[in-house]
Amino acid sequence: MKNNIDLKEFLDNKSVVIVGPASCVLKNKNGSFIDSFDVVVRVNRGVEPTDTYPEYIGQRCDLLYNCLYEHPDNGGIIDLKYFSKKGVKSIIYHPKVSFQGVASNSPPDMLAKQALNKIQKSKYSSHMIDYKFYNSISKQTKCRPNTGYIAIHHLLSYNIKNLFITGYTFYMDTFMAGYKDHVDKDTFNDKCFNSKRHNQMNLFNHLKECRQNDTRIECDKYLNRILDLHELDRSKSADIFKD
């Protein structure tokens, strides 16, 4: 029998931080600040850098949103023993989703089969995001939200006290050192920024509006500067990431 935690109860009235992999998180030693939240959330391979940069990004991870694609470009290896050691209490993943962002009420596609089987055979807590909720966000963004973006709105769908977002830049910044070091980060970043599947301009405009309308959303200074832009413009990067 699986030991799934009740997310509604676990997140109720909690202060929550979600930490993305952008390199700007290594500009400031915010580890203690991040670990001070009631719930610390990371995405895909985001647990791994906590071993290297605890002073900057903290050590805790309570919830992990993962696409379950065990490729180094994506979610990385689903190592349940390592996650348990790091304190991860539950793994959250999206249902089967088309290129256009239409989700169905079924588990992820074949690319996630190995990871999903691993989780299902264990007693590790896991949750699949409701396909109707996923479709509501993809409809609003007019694209397929990436794992980190759907995580933000899935957390906001609960009765949380606040959500602090750090390490998210819509690929205006590269990945932090130690995260996906196997790729050419500038080339990979360009590819992600210009993705037709995960349309960054659409996601930017959507979060910009959500920040105005949901007082629970708090952002680090870099994301605030990005969301203050009229449009997503990488020529503004030097101003965005200055201290």
mmCIF file of C-alpha atoms in Angstrom, residues 39-182:
data_model
loop_
_atom_site.group_PDB
_atom_site.id
_atom_site.type_symbol
_atom_site.label_atom_id
_atom_site.label_comp_id
_atom_site.label_asym_id
_atom_site.label_seq_id
_atom_site.Cartn_x
_atom_site.Cartn_y
_atom_site.Cartn_z
ATOM 1 C CA VAL A 39 7.507 23.766 2.484
ATOM 2 C CA VAL A 40 10.448 23.749 0.053
ATOM 3 C CA VAL A 41 9.709 22.690 -3.523
ATOM 4 C CA ARG A 42 12.154 21.874 -6.318
ATOM 5 C CA VAL A 43 11.773 20.799 -9.936
ATOM 6 C CA ASN A 44 13.246 17.974 -12.048
ATOM 7 C CA ARG A 45 16.983 17.726 -11.241
ATOM 8 C CA GLY A 46 16.745 20.505 -8.669
ATOM 9 C CA VAL A 47 17.550 18.292 -5.685
ATOM 10 C CA GLU A 48 21.084 17.498 -6.876
ATOM 11 C CA PRO A 49 22.568 21.049 -6.581
ATOM 12 C CA THR A 50 21.567 21.211 -2.894
ATOM 13 C CA ASP A 51 24.608 19.029 -2.175
ATOM 14 C CA THR A 52 26.905 21.599 -3.818
ATOM 15 C CA TYR A 53 25.315 24.964 -3.011
ATOM 16 C CA PRO A 54 23.464 24.678 0.332
ATOM 17 C CA GLU A 55 24.521 28.215 1.322
ATOM 18 C CA TYR A 56 22.892 29.606 -1.826
ATOM 19 C CA ILE A 57 19.854 27.401 -2.468
ATOM 20 C CA GLY A 58 19.286 25.580 0.809
ATOM 21 C CA GLN A 59 19.340 21.869 1.577
ATOM 22 C CA ARG A 60 15.702 20.950 2.022
ATOM 23 C CA CYS A 61 13.272 19.530 -0.508
ATOM 24 C CA ASP A 62 9.820 18.518 0.666
ATOM 25 C CA LEU A 63 8.062 18.206 -2.693
ATOM 26 C CA LEU A 64 9.627 17.407 -6.060
ATOM 27 C CA TYR A 65 7.839 18.134 -9.335
ATOM 28 C CA ASN A 66 9.353 15.911 -12.004
ATOM 29 C CA CYS A 67 8.487 15.166 -15.626
ATOM 30 C CA LEU A 68 9.676 11.558 -15.035
ATOM 31 C CA TYR A 69 11.722 11.558 -18.238
ATOM 32 C CA GLU A 70 14.936 9.970 -16.944
ATOM 33 C CA HIS A 71 17.149 11.747 -19.437
ATOM 34 C CA PRO A 72 19.822 14.185 -18.212
ATOM 35 C CA ASP A 73 18.208 16.917 -20.340
ATOM 36 C CA ASN A 74 14.933 16.444 -18.498
ATOM 37 C CA GLY A 75 14.044 15.047 -15.080
ATOM 38 C CA GLY A 76 17.218 13.080 -14.421
ATOM 39 C CA ILE A 77 17.380 9.724 -12.669
ATOM 40 C CA ILE A 78 14.536 8.974 -10.280
ATOM 41 C CA ASP A 79 16.682 7.782 -7.371
ATOM 42 C CA LEU A 80 14.175 7.100 -4.607
ATOM 43 C CA LYS A 81 16.814 6.247 -2.004
ATOM 44 C CA TYR A 82 18.569 9.544 -2.668
ATOM 45 C CA PHE A 83 15.295 11.490 -2.601
ATOM 46 C CA SER A 84 14.336 9.858 0.690
ATOM 47 C CA LYS A 85 17.731 10.729 2.148
ATOM 48 C CA LYS A 86 17.220 14.347 1.068
ATOM 49 C CA GLY A 87 13.800 14.464 2.736
ATOM 50 C CA VAL A 88 11.583 14.475 -0.359
ATOM 51 C CA LYS A 89 8.127 13.548 0.889
ATOM 52 C CA SER A 90 6.319 13.222 -2.436
ATOM 53 C CA ILE A 91 6.968 13.268 -6.181
ATOM 54 C CA ILE A 92 4.422 15.120 -8.295
ATOM 55 C CA TYR A 93 4.127 14.611 -12.047
ATOM 56 C CA HIS A 94 1.866 15.603 -14.913
ATOM 57 C CA PRO A 95 -0.522 13.263 -16.767
ATOM 58 C CA LYS A 96 -0.151 12.311 -20.417
ATOM 59 C CA VAL A 97 0.039 15.559 -22.399
ATOM 60 C CA SER A 98 0.118 16.249 -26.132
ATOM 61 C CA PHE A 99 2.644 18.575 -27.804
ATOM 62 C CA GLN A 100 -0.078 21.243 -27.852
ATOM 63 C CA GLY A 101 -0.652 20.911 -24.099
ATOM 64 C CA VAL A 102 -3.853 18.847 -24.015
ATOM 65 C CA ALA A 103 -3.788 16.432 -21.074
ATOM 66 C CA SER A 104 -5.742 13.203 -20.755
ATOM 67 C CA ASN A 105 -6.797 11.257 -17.682
ATOM 68 C CA SER A 106 -3.964 8.751 -17.984
ATOM 69 C CA PRO A 107 -0.343 8.388 -16.811
ATOM 70 C CA PRO A 108 2.522 10.069 -18.695
ATOM 71 C CA ASP A 109 3.683 8.705 -22.031
ATOM 72 C CA MET A 110 6.194 5.926 -22.722
ATOM 73 C CA LEU A 111 9.182 8.180 -22.021
ATOM 74 C CA ALA A 112 8.149 8.182 -18.347
ATOM 75 C CA LYS A 113 7.270 4.485 -18.134
ATOM 76 C CA GLN A 114 10.468 3.312 -16.426
ATOM 77 C CA ALA A 115 10.390 6.031 -13.771
ATOM 78 C CA LEU A 116 6.679 5.605 -13.167
ATOM 79 C CA ASN A 117 7.047 1.840 -12.734
ATOM 80 C CA LYS A 118 9.850 2.439 -10.244
ATOM 81 C CA ILE A 119 7.662 4.767 -8.173
ATOM 82 C CA GLN A 120 4.555 2.597 -8.370
ATOM 83 C CA LYS A 121 6.424 -0.516 -7.233
ATOM 84 C CA SER A 122 7.695 1.348 -4.186
ATOM 85 C CA LYS A 123 5.771 2.813 -1.280
ATOM 86 C CA TYR A 124 7.018 6.292 -2.169
ATOM 87 C CA SER A 125 4.349 8.991 -2.075
ATOM 88 C CA SER A 126 3.434 10.323 -5.514
ATOM 89 C CA HIS A 127 0.693 12.404 -7.102
ATOM 90 C CA MET A 128 -0.396 12.895 -10.692
ATOM 91 C CA ILE A 129 -1.685 16.395 -11.425
ATOM 92 C CA ASP A 130 -5.364 16.323 -12.347
ATOM 93 C CA TYR A 131 -5.718 16.492 -16.120
ATOM 94 C CA LYS A 132 -8.597 18.979 -15.936
ATOM 95 C CA PHE A 133 -6.468 21.338 -13.860
ATOM 96 C CA TYR A 134 -3.555 20.925 -16.266
ATOM 97 C CA ASN A 135 -5.819 21.734 -19.199
ATOM 98 C CA SER A 136 -7.107 24.854 -17.466
ATOM 99 C CA ILE A 137 -3.537 26.212 -17.241
ATOM 100 C CA SER A 138 -2.562 25.182 -20.778
ATOM 101 C CA LYS A 139 -5.728 26.859 -22.054
ATOM 102 C CA GLN A 140 -4.833 30.081 -20.246
ATOM 103 C CA THR A 141 -1.227 30.032 -21.481
ATOM 104 C CA LYS A 142 -2.122 28.809 -24.985
ATOM 105 C CA CYS A 143 0.774 26.339 -24.909
ATOM 106 C CA ARG A 144 2.120 23.349 -23.037
ATOM 107 C CA PRO A 145 3.428 24.582 -19.675
ATOM 108 C CA ASN A 146 6.770 23.104 -18.686
ATOM 109 C CA THR A 147 7.141 21.194 -15.427
ATOM 110 C CA GLY A 148 8.380 24.174 -13.442
ATOM 111 C CA TYR A 149 5.560 26.386 -14.626
ATOM 112 C CA ILE A 150 2.737 23.938 -13.960
ATOM 113 C CA ALA A 151 4.268 23.388 -10.513
ATOM 114 C CA ILE A 152 3.763 27.062 -9.616
ATOM 115 C CA HIS A 153 0.084 26.969 -10.438
ATOM 116 C CA HIS A 154 -0.515 23.555 -8.949
ATOM 117 C CA LEU A 155 0.831 24.859 -5.643
ATOM 118 C CA LEU A 156 -1.336 27.981 -5.935
ATOM 119 C CA SER A 157 -4.404 25.792 -6.391
ATOM 120 C CA TYR A 158 -4.088 24.850 -2.696
ATOM 121 C CA ASN A 159 -4.809 27.015 0.334
ATOM 122 C CA ILE A 160 -1.219 28.088 0.839
ATOM 123 C CA LYS A 161 -0.236 31.212 2.753
ATOM 124 C CA ASN A 162 2.234 32.438 0.142
ATOM 125 C CA LEU A 163 4.495 31.199 -2.658
ATOM 126 C CA PHE A 164 7.990 32.629 -3.068
ATOM 127 C CA ILE A 165 9.446 31.958 -6.529
ATOM 128 C CA THR A 166 13.201 32.010 -7.081
ATOM 129 C CA GLY A 167 15.467 30.714 -9.829
ATOM 130 C CA TYR A 168 12.850 31.280 -12.543
ATOM 131 C CA THR A 169 13.810 33.551 -15.441
ATOM 132 C CA PHE A 170 11.989 32.235 -18.543
ATOM 133 C CA TYR A 171 15.464 31.309 -19.864
ATOM 134 C CA MET A 172 16.645 34.922 -19.727
ATOM 135 C CA ASP A 173 19.438 33.371 -17.647
ATOM 136 C CA THR A 174 21.384 30.128 -18.123
ATOM 137 C CA PHE A 175 21.260 27.126 -15.786
ATOM 138 C CA MET A 176 23.330 27.227 -12.621
ATOM 139 C CA ALA A 177 26.712 25.510 -12.659
ATOM 140 C CA GLY A 178 26.284 21.826 -11.827
ATOM 141 C CA TYR A 179 22.825 21.638 -13.392
ATOM 142 C CA LYS A 180 22.835 19.958 -16.817
ATOM 143 C CA ASP A 181 26.559 20.533 -17.244
ATOM 144 C CA HIS A 182 26.575 17.956 -20.047
#
